Coordinates of C-alpha atoms in Angstrom, one line a residue:
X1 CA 0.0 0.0 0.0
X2 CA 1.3 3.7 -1.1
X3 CA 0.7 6.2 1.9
X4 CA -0.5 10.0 1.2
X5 CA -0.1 13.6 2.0
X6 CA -3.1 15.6 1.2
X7 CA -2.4 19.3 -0.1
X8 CA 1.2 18.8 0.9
X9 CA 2.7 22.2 2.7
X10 CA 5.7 23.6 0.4
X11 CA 7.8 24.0 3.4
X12 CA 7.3 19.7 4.0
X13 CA 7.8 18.6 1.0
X14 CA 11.7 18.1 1.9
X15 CA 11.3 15.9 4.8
X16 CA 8.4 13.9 3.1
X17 CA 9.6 10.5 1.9
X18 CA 9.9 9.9 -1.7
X19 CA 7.8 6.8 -1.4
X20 CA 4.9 9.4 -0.3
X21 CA 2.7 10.4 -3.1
X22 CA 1.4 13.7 -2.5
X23 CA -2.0 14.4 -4.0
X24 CA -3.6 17.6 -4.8
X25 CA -7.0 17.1 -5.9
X26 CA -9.1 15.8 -3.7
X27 CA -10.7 13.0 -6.3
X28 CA -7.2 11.7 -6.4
X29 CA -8.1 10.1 -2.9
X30 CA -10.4 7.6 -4.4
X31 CA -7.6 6.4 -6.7
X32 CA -6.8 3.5 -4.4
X33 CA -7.0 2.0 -0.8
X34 CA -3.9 3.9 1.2
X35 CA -1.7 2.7 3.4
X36 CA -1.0 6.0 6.1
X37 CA -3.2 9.1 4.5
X38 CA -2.1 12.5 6.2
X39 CA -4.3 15.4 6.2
X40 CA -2.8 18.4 7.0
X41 CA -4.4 21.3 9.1
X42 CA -7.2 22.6 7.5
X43 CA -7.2 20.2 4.6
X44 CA -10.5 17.6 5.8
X45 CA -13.1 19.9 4.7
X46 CA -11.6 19.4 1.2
X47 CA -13.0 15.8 1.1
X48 CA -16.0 15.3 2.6
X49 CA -17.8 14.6 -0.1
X50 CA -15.0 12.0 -1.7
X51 CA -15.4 8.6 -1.0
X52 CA -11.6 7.8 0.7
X53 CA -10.2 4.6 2.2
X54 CA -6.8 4.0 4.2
X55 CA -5.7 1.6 6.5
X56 CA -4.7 4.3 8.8
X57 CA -6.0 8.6 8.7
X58 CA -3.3 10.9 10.7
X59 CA -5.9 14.0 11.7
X60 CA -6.3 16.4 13.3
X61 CA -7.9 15.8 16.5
X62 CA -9.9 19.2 16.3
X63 CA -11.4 17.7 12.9
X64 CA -15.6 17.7 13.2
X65 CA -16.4 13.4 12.9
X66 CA -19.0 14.9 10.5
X67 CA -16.4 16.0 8.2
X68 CA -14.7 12.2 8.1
X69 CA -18.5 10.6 7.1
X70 CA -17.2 9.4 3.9
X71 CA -13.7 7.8 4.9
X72 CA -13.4 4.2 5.3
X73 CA -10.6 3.7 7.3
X74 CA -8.9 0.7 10.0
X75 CA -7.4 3.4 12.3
X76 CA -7.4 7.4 13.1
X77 CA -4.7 8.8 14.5
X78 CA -5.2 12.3 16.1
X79 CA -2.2 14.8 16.0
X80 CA -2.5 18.3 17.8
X81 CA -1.8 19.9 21.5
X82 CA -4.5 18.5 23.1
X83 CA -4.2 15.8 25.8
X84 CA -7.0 14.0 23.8
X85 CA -5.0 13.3 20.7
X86 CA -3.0 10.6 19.9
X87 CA 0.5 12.3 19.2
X88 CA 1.3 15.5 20.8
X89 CA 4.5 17.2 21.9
X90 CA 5.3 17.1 25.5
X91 CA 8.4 19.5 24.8
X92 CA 8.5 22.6 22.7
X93 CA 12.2 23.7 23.6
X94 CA 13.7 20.5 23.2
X95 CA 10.7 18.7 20.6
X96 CA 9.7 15.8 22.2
X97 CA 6.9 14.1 20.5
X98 CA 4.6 12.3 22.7
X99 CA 2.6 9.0 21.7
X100 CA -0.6 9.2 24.4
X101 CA -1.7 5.8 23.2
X102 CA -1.1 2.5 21.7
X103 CA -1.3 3.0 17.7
X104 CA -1.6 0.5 15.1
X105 CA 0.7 1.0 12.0
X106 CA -0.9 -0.1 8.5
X107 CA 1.6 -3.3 8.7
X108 CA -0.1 -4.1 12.2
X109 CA 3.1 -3.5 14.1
X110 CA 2.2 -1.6 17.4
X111 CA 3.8 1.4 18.8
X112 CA 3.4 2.0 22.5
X113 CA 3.0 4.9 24.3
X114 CA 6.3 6.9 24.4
X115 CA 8.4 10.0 24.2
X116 CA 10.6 10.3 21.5
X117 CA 12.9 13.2 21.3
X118 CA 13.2 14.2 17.5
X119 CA 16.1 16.2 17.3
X120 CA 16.3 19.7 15.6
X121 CA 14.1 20.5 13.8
X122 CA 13.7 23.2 10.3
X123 CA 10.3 24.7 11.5
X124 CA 8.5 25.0 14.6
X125 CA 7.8 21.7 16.2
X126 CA 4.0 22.2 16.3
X127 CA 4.1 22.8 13.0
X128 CA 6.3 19.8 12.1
X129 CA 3.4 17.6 14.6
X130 CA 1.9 15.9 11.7
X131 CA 4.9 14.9 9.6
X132 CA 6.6 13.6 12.3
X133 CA 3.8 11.6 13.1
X134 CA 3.6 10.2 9.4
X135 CA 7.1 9.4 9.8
X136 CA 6.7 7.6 12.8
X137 CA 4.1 5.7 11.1
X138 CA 6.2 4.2 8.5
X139 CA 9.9 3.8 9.7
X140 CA 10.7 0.8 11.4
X141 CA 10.4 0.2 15.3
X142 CA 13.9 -0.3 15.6
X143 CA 16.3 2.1 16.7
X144 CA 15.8 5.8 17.5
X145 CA 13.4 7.1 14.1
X146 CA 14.2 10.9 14.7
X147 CA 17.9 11.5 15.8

């Protein structure tokens, strides 16, 4: 399975893997089944009305459940500041991202909740948030997947 960035922001695209297709039109979505499908802030009201399914949806866990009524999908994984989403950073200084819960990957591998520092990073960490929790999604489980 291929994973996804939706409406990809210009200042990602050089940290987003080369085996990520990046999609612009939202009727690109029903193309296929995806593996890990990220939606960037802002991006979900672009697709309501297109019929989507992934193994695994990396949201934003202020997104409406309204807004996701036509995704078919295994898993949702939240991203944002809140305590209720699934990744989050518990460090700003020093980025730290924080995984609140255990999350399936779309190979059925299971990462368990965790801090993993990431390093330096080129933008603001709560602005790297989602990418980092694509990434985390499809590197392996061994090692450290940020430094």
């Amino acid at each position: 399975m291929v994973d996804a960035v939706f409406a990809c922001p210009p200042a990602w695209e050089p940290w987003v893997s080369p085996w990520t297709r990046r999609l612009w039109d939202a009727e690109e979505l029903s193309e296929c089944s995806w593996g890990t499908l990220l939606m960037p802030p802002g991006t979900v009201r672009a697709i309501q009305a297109v019929a989507v399914s992934c193994k695994c949806l990396l949201v934003e866990g202020t997104c409406r459940p309204e807004l996701l009524a036509s995704v078919r999908t295994m898993h949702i994984v939240t991203y944002g500041m809140s305590p209720r989403d699934s990744l989050t950073l518990s460090s700003l200084r020093e980025p730290v991202l924080c995984v609140q819960r255990s999350l399936q990957r779309p190979d059925g591998a299971v990462i368990e909740p965790q801090d993993l520092p990431v390093g330096e990073l080129p933008l603001p960490p709560e602005q790297m948030l989602p990418l980092l929790g694509l990434r985390l999604l499809q590197m392996p489980l061994t090692g450290k997947p940020f430094l």
